[in-house]
Amino acid sequence: MTVPQLTGVHPAWLPPEAFLAIGSRQVLVLGEGALVDTVREEVAAAQARHGGGRVGCVLALAGAEGLPEVARAVAAEAGSTGAEGYALARRDGVTVVVADAPAGLLYGLFHLVRLGEAAFAAGERPVERHAPAAARRMLDHWDNIAVHPVMGQVERGYAGGSLFWRDGELREDLTRVRAYARLLAAAGINAVAINNVNVHATEARLLTDRLGEVAAVAAELRPYGIRAHVSVSFASPVVLGGLPTADPLDEEVRRWWAAAAGRVYAAVPDFGGFVVKADSEGQPGPFAYGRSHADGAGVLAAALAPYGGVVHWRAFVYDHRQDWRDRSTDRARAACDHFAPLDGRFAQNVILQVKHGPMDFQPREPVSPVIAAMPATKLAVELQVTQEYTGQQRHVCYLAPMWSELLAFRPWGDGGRTVADVAAGGGGLVAVSNAGGDPYWTGHPLAQANLYAFGRLAWDPRLDPAAILDEWADLTFPGTAAGLRGTLHAIMDGSWRTYERYTAPLGVGFMVRPGHHYGPDVDGYEYTPWGTYHFADRDGVGVDRTRATGTGFTGQYPRPWADVYESLERCPDELLLFFHRVPYGHVLRGGSTVIQHIYDTHFAGVEEVSAMRAHWDKLDGSGLVDPAYHARVAELLAEQQRSAEEWRDQVNTYFFRKSGVPDAHGRRIH
Amino acid sequence: MTVPQLTGVHPAWLPPEAFLAIGSRQVLVLGEGALVDTVREEVAAAQARHGGGRVGCVLALAGAEGLPEVARAVAAEAGSTGAEGYALARRDGVTVVVADAPAGLLYGLFHLVRLGEAAFAAGERPVERHAPAAARRMLDHWDNIAVHPVMGQVERGYAGGSLFWRDGELREDLTRVRAYARLLAAAGINAVAINNVNVHATEARLLTDRLGEVAAVAAELRPYGIRAHVSVSFASPVVLGGLPTADPLDEEVRRWWAAAAGRVYAAVPDFGGFVVKADSEGQPGPFAYGRSHADGAGVLAAALAPYGGVVHWRAFVYDHRQDWRDRSTDRARAACDHFAPLDGRFAQNVILQVKHGPMDFQPREPVSPVIAAMPATKLAVELQVTQEYTGQQRHVCYLAPMWSELLAFRPWGDGGRTVADVAAGGGGLVAVSNAGGDPYWTGHPLAQANLYAFGRLAWDPRLDPAAILDEWADLTFPGTAAGLRGTLHAIMDGSWRTYERYTAPLGVGFMVRPGHHYGPDVDGYEYTPWGTYHFADRDGVGVDRTRATGTGFTGQYPRPWADVYESLERCPDELLLFFHRVPYGHVLRGGSTVIQHIYDTHFAGVEEVSAMRAHWDKLDGSGLVDPAYHARVAELLAEQQRSAEEWRDQVNTYFFRKSGVPDAHGRRIH
């Protein structure tokens, strides 16, 4: 293993200068194991650059031979750190990281990198224990091998091509995959599903003749403690195996999956498992055979169990051929209706992967009721780092505040567990990656912060989004972060709420252009089979999802939320139109009418984007950011402003044409 | 030359049985020339099948040697028949067709085929002279060579692949192209542009290294009197020639085009000319060099003039990047604004090709004002046989009534010339073909009638659409046409108006799904850059194009139409929303309110489709049509019904949501 070096690619949050503090110390690395070797390599590389030699530091496995006294004492005080945890202390002028296991040591190293000089500050540092909230912190790549005629190389990818494949072939040089793994490990990620959940013909073959590609990618991920997972087609026994059926209860099908898993583990001994999107948006699944999703997941789980692998089974199942005229069907209900009755019937190594909201990654949704409805099932909560519905990495939209809010949500009310608790006790967090072959990794350079923040929140959901932003900025802009912080906070802290303001109002969602989902089209999905409607007419807008008069979706929540959402008076403003249909004159808890709120937020959202641009423009020539970086962000902010104005004008005009209510402030509505 | 034989392809209006009458006669064909040879071949093939031998018939060039006395007498009485005309008579028990030129004889033969036994009915038949209204009757193919990633092999094609190319290569077997030419000749067509007006990189090369493909296609068209034309890129001197400019006034550019034309005529001596879409929807044009379209067309015209070729220069020029917020720009005005000032400045061999309406082939538009605005320019009127906006050959929509209506329109009012007169005196009629590799040629089998009718109306615009339908049915269904006529008229005669009823109301247009243009999306283009808006709000709908308060488009018409369209009282109902913005309660000349008219027509349209299906269903098992033909039409009618209901429900719901006005008859609006 050598520490990957790239040219022509932005270093994101691991520029060489981020290793200045540790690289300028004498460091003792103790212990055995591949990941300990990675730590050794990282330290050596940093020292080679920065000189090493100053007062020292120990990074050691607690059980390593020759452990110095200071480290032994820290280890004893820390007790067990678990499979990935570590303890950190400073005493007697030595900074000590100890861990029970190699992975913990690697995460401890990156903790030191984050701390920088602070890790070596004069004085003692009491023992701190760090361990991840959940055992699995995962990114899903929606990468295709063969370029899809509509969706391209990466479905919903806004950062260039795939890091793994190009034009139907594995990339020859995988150095960048290793550099990606390093970035992810520094953020706390330990699992990556390498291909799209929509598994097309070529990608299905990753289980068979293209298995070598999985092994090659896994080999690049492994030195940074990341296991490879693969999305598979439920129809594989038919498509790949030539069987007449993929019925999960068929004995031949079971044997086929068992053999397939055996082959995969022979090639990739630390393989993570399968990801499955079944009976969803046209993907095959167990419904075709009259079997339940527990049965469907079960056959895969049984195949993986001997090797310790897991099945990530997605709960994103709904009728995507709905009739818009049928108001009794409610897509929001679908996941809970399908899966809650199966609680307790999934195998132990199945993780039910639930999108955070009941619809599909909108900028504002309530928390999915599935999260509270399946206490006897391992759940993972799925987020979307790729900005499909939040500006597609052309808009600045720092998502950590949204994620933080939903992770802290308590489905059973005050005193109950949080969403983060459910995830931590189950399958942890999963997110769709926003990274690709783009020189800045993520299209918009500032979108790197979303990838970093996802990893950090998966490790510790209680972290403060603003503090994560500081961490990210300190690492990304070594030397100038102090001067940049104010600007970055001004631009990014509120950017999700800004995006929310200038797009679809009050939680109603989906006013996007069909297909690509960029930019506004208020009626774009209104008369389609996709189940995403707002029902705006001349009198009002919103979806009645109450038990009393609507689809009954509110009844999928436990109390108190079932009652809060049911109540027109108590429902939070930002979700009002998700749960209720109201007249334009309805007065929000915030005091404004719905129609005036729409106008006000859309005007305000654009003004906030203008302010973001002004902040960024002030950096021009400041020397605080690289000119090319500055120019790219400036160009994207200009597009964000154009797009925000388009959103403002379309949404305001649409609702003015419908409602006939003029803006109270007489601003221009076209 | 041999008469083309195809298997597995429907014979359309030239089944062998259509030649029964002539094939069972003794026929004397006299004259010299390739097209006379074609006549000879056709007659021989028909006789071989049907026995020949009965009382005779003479088909002769008027100047042929050995002309029998009866033919000489007819020729003398007929006088000159022109380049493509012919005279027909029956006397002394002999049916005589005489023509000055071979093409006339070919058209005369097909006239005999149309007449069938009637051509040989007992008794005398006085001399009739037939000649086409216009010298050029042309079909444009929007066929691509290389399959376009979005538009496919044929742009806006709904009848399978291209007749000429497949997957980037000329088809090896071009027999079907010859059979196509034969069908077209039988309908009166004499020119075909073989490739898409949107000229992409591969297709541009038809002027250079792919010129052989033009020659190969031309060789198949030639025996039936059809000349090949090619769509070219205005940027060819740059793209193909490597010149630094395509400026039409640049001397090197002139030389390049002259040389290109020389090469084309060396390969295809009877080549027809170039078709150009310039400065339109992203195609290059003279605007880039600050030159006028007269200059642009001029450089091509000069290159073609020595060989007798023509330039079809499309007048479809507008701003497709309009801001929907800008209500002062009106796409309807664009063609006239651009071209009327250039009247008289085009070269003699330039034909300005004008779409029949000011927008883009909607089911209902006013006649383009350009047609009356350029008396000193040769104009061709462009129609769309391919049903981009009229059901995409999944809906029955017999277009001859629409074309007939517009051809009979008198832009200068009663007593003035008709649109057909303008076309006949200029460039004739041009239409986008609806034919492709489909076994029925046109996707929907009944859409063959549109292709046939276009040719017949291009030959004689005064023909009655119902009579053309009879002709087509008699040829297409030999033996059973009498039994089918009633059903076909019931289904087809009113099908265009039915389509109009269940789609966009009162001439407002463009309520289609963006991109593919199939099915409804009332707001689909409302907030886009395409210039196609309806401006519906809670109070009313329509575009104010008056001089008094609107865009002034009505002023592009001469009187009386400028005044008629300007007047809310006098404007025809079916165009009301094209010219005026009105409240939903506005009372139409027909007596209904606008909103009630919308509801009524949409309910009625669907009922009419149900009636069409019922008529067709009654044919099942009747033996009057081939079962496979019947099944295909039945399946398509089911889709038409589904689609019509979707149109009805979306449009009615949209306007009910906006207007709040309930249906006076209490029918269900979702």
PDB file of C-alpha atoms in Angstrom, chain B residues 377-483:
ATOM      1  CA  THR B 377     -41.165  35.494 -53.690  1.00  0.00           C
ATOM      2  CA  LYS B 378     -41.742  31.892 -54.704  1.00  0.00           C
ATOM      3  CA  LEU B 379     -43.474  30.279 -51.746  1.00  0.00           C
ATOM      4  CA  ALA B 380     -44.076  26.635 -50.955  1.00  0.00           C
ATOM      5  CA  VAL B 381     -46.576  25.753 -48.264  1.00  0.00           C
ATOM      6  CA  GLU B 382     -45.344  23.088 -45.835  1.00  0.00           C
ATOM      7  CA  LEU B 383     -47.707  20.570 -44.257  1.00  0.00           C
ATOM      8  CA  GLN B 384     -46.999  17.783 -41.801  1.00  0.00           C
ATOM      9  CA  VAL B 385     -48.209  14.359 -42.862  1.00  0.00           C
ATOM     10  CA  THR B 386     -46.294  12.808 -39.986  1.00  0.00           C
ATOM     11  CA  GLN B 387     -48.647  13.307 -37.065  1.00  0.00           C
ATOM     12  CA  GLU B 388     -46.330  14.990 -34.563  1.00  0.00           C
ATOM     13  CA  TYR B 389     -49.140  17.040 -33.045  1.00  0.00           C
ATOM     14  CA  THR B 390     -52.104  15.068 -34.326  1.00  0.00           C
ATOM     15  CA  GLY B 391     -51.827  11.720 -32.588  1.00  0.00           C
ATOM     16  CA  GLN B 392     -48.481  10.374 -33.789  1.00  0.00           C
ATOM     17  CA  GLN B 393     -50.042   7.673 -35.925  1.00  0.00           C
ATOM     18  CA  ARG B 394     -51.535   6.074 -32.864  1.00  0.00           C
ATOM     19  CA  HIS B 395     -54.697   8.161 -33.302  1.00  0.00           C
ATOM     20  CA  VAL B 396     -56.847   8.123 -36.408  1.00  0.00           C
ATOM     21  CA  CYS B 397     -56.667  11.675 -37.687  1.00  0.00           C
ATOM     22  CA  TYR B 398     -57.464  12.033 -41.376  1.00  0.00           C
ATOM     23  CA  LEU B 399     -55.827  15.304 -42.255  1.00  0.00           C
ATOM     24  CA  ALA B 400     -57.170  15.971 -45.745  1.00  0.00           C
ATOM     25  CA  PRO B 401     -60.100  18.029 -44.401  1.00  0.00           C
ATOM     26  CA  MET B 402     -57.667  20.292 -42.557  1.00  0.00           C
ATOM     27  CA  TRP B 403     -55.419  20.687 -45.577  1.00  0.00           C
ATOM     28  CA  SER B 404     -58.359  21.213 -47.871  1.00  0.00           C
ATOM     29  CA  GLU B 405     -59.703  23.953 -45.630  1.00  0.00           C
ATOM     30  CA  LEU B 406     -56.425  25.797 -45.492  1.00  0.00           C
ATOM     31  CA  LEU B 407     -55.716  25.388 -49.203  1.00  0.00           C
ATOM     32  CA  ALA B 408     -59.096  26.950 -49.947  1.00  0.00           C
ATOM     33  CA  PHE B 409     -58.498  29.828 -47.537  1.00  0.00           C
ATOM     34  CA  ARG B 410     -58.452  33.216 -49.223  1.00  0.00           C
ATOM     35  CA  PRO B 411     -55.952  35.468 -47.443  1.00  0.00           C
ATOM     36  CA  TRP B 412     -57.235  38.522 -49.296  1.00  0.00           C
ATOM     37  CA  GLY B 413     -60.883  37.658 -48.704  1.00  0.00           C
ATOM     38  CA  ASP B 414     -63.678  36.613 -51.018  1.00  0.00           C
ATOM     39  CA  GLY B 415     -62.727  36.797 -54.642  1.00  0.00           C
ATOM     40  CA  GLY B 416     -59.024  36.815 -53.893  1.00  0.00           C
ATOM     41  CA  ARG B 417     -56.566  34.035 -54.522  1.00  0.00           C
ATOM     42  CA  THR B 418     -56.482  30.975 -52.317  1.00  0.00           C
ATOM     43  CA  VAL B 419     -53.519  29.549 -50.441  1.00  0.00           C
ATOM     44  CA  ALA B 420     -53.510  26.824 -53.076  1.00  0.00           C
ATOM     45  CA  ASP B 421     -53.249  29.488 -55.774  1.00  0.00           C
ATOM     46  CA  VAL B 422     -50.243  31.042 -54.072  1.00  0.00           C
ATOM     47  CA  ALA B 423     -48.556  27.669 -53.747  1.00  0.00           C
ATOM     48  CA  ALA B 424     -49.392  26.668 -57.306  1.00  0.00           C
ATOM     49  CA  GLY B 425     -47.920  29.896 -58.610  1.00  0.00           C
ATOM     50  CA  GLY B 426     -44.818  29.405 -56.513  1.00  0.00           C
ATOM     51  CA  GLY B 427     -43.140  26.374 -55.024  1.00  0.00           C
ATOM     52  CA  GLY B 428     -46.155  24.117 -54.632  1.00  0.00           C
ATOM     53  CA  LEU B 429     -46.778  21.961 -51.605  1.00  0.00           C
ATOM     54  CA  VAL B 430     -44.236  20.279 -49.405  1.00  0.00           C
ATOM     55  CA  ALA B 431     -44.984  17.928 -46.533  1.00  0.00           C
ATOM     56  CA  VAL B 432     -43.106  15.972 -43.922  1.00  0.00           C
ATOM     57  CA  SER B 433     -43.609  12.308 -44.760  1.00  0.00           C
ATOM     58  CA  ASN B 434     -45.215   9.854 -42.375  1.00  0.00           C
ATOM     59  CA  ALA B 435     -43.688   6.763 -43.990  1.00  0.00           C
ATOM     60  CA  GLY B 436     -41.048   4.450 -42.609  1.00  0.00           C
ATOM     61  CA  GLY B 437     -39.939   0.871 -42.269  1.00  0.00           C
ATOM     62  CA  ASP B 438     -43.178  -0.186 -40.600  1.00  0.00           C
ATOM     63  CA  PRO B 439     -44.920  -3.097 -42.405  1.00  0.00           C
ATOM     64  CA  TYR B 440     -47.901  -0.803 -43.017  1.00  0.00           C
ATOM     65  CA  TRP B 441     -45.570   2.027 -44.087  1.00  0.00           C
ATOM     66  CA  THR B 442     -47.193   4.561 -41.771  1.00  0.00           C
ATOM     67  CA  GLY B 443     -47.553   2.936 -38.332  1.00  0.00           C
ATOM     68  CA  HIS B 444     -51.294   3.287 -38.176  1.00  0.00           C
ATOM     69  CA  PRO B 445     -52.603   1.507 -41.278  1.00  0.00           C
ATOM     70  CA  LEU B 446     -55.272   4.161 -41.794  1.00  0.00           C
ATOM     71  CA  ALA B 447     -52.578   6.855 -41.821  1.00  0.00           C
ATOM     72  CA  GLN B 448     -51.726   5.652 -45.323  1.00  0.00           C
ATOM     73  CA  ALA B 449     -54.702   7.728 -46.359  1.00  0.00           C
ATOM     74  CA  ASN B 450     -52.936  10.891 -45.216  1.00  0.00           C
ATOM     75  CA  LEU B 451     -49.915  10.191 -47.358  1.00  0.00           C
ATOM     76  CA  TYR B 452     -52.129   9.434 -50.336  1.00  0.00           C
ATOM     77  CA  ALA B 453     -54.298  12.467 -49.760  1.00  0.00           C
ATOM     78  CA  PHE B 454     -51.325  14.797 -49.524  1.00  0.00           C
ATOM     79  CA  GLY B 455     -50.114  13.705 -52.928  1.00  0.00           C
ATOM     80  CA  ARG B 456     -53.546  14.082 -54.467  1.00  0.00           C
ATOM     81  CA  LEU B 457     -54.095  17.539 -52.976  1.00  0.00           C
ATOM     82  CA  ALA B 458     -50.646  18.630 -54.106  1.00  0.00           C
ATOM     83  CA  TRP B 459     -51.698  17.588 -57.604  1.00  0.00           C
ATOM     84  CA  ASP B 460     -55.159  19.108 -57.357  1.00  0.00           C
ATOM     85  CA  PRO B 461     -55.947  21.145 -54.219  1.00  0.00           C
ATOM     86  CA  ARG B 462     -59.625  21.339 -55.149  1.00  0.00           C
ATOM     87  CA  LEU B 463     -60.233  17.633 -54.659  1.00  0.00           C
ATOM     88  CA  ASP B 464     -62.815  16.755 -52.055  1.00  0.00           C
ATOM     89  CA  PRO B 465     -61.317  14.986 -48.998  1.00  0.00           C
ATOM     90  CA  ALA B 466     -64.166  12.492 -48.880  1.00  0.00           C
ATOM     91  CA  ALA B 467     -63.690  11.691 -52.567  1.00  0.00           C
ATOM     92  CA  ILE B 468     -59.962  11.188 -51.980  1.00  0.00           C
ATOM     93  CA  LEU B 469     -60.836   8.810 -49.162  1.00  0.00           C
ATOM     94  CA  ASP B 470     -63.028   6.855 -51.568  1.00  0.00           C
ATOM     95  CA  GLU B 471     -60.229   6.696 -54.121  1.00  0.00           C
ATOM     96  CA  TRP B 472     -57.818   5.509 -51.478  1.00  0.00           C
ATOM     97  CA  ALA B 473     -60.252   2.929 -50.132  1.00  0.00           C
ATOM     98  CA  ASP B 474     -61.110   1.612 -53.606  1.00  0.00           C
ATOM     99  CA  LEU B 475     -57.425   1.079 -54.334  1.00  0.00           C
ATOM    100  CA  THR B 476     -56.439  -0.201 -50.902  1.00  0.00           C
ATOM    101  CA  PHE B 477     -59.323  -2.605 -50.369  1.00  0.00           C
ATOM    102  CA  PRO B 478     -60.012  -4.004 -53.833  1.00  0.00           C
ATOM    103  CA  GLY B 479     -63.191  -5.999 -53.874  1.00  0.00           C
ATOM    104  CA  THR B 480     -64.387  -4.973 -50.424  1.00  0.00           C
ATOM    105  CA  ALA B 481     -64.202  -1.199 -50.616  1.00  0.00           C
ATOM    106  CA  ALA B 482     -67.906  -0.880 -51.292  1.00  0.00           C
ATOM    107  CA  GLY B 483     -68.656  -2.652 -48.040  1.00  0.00           C
TER     108      GLY B 483
END
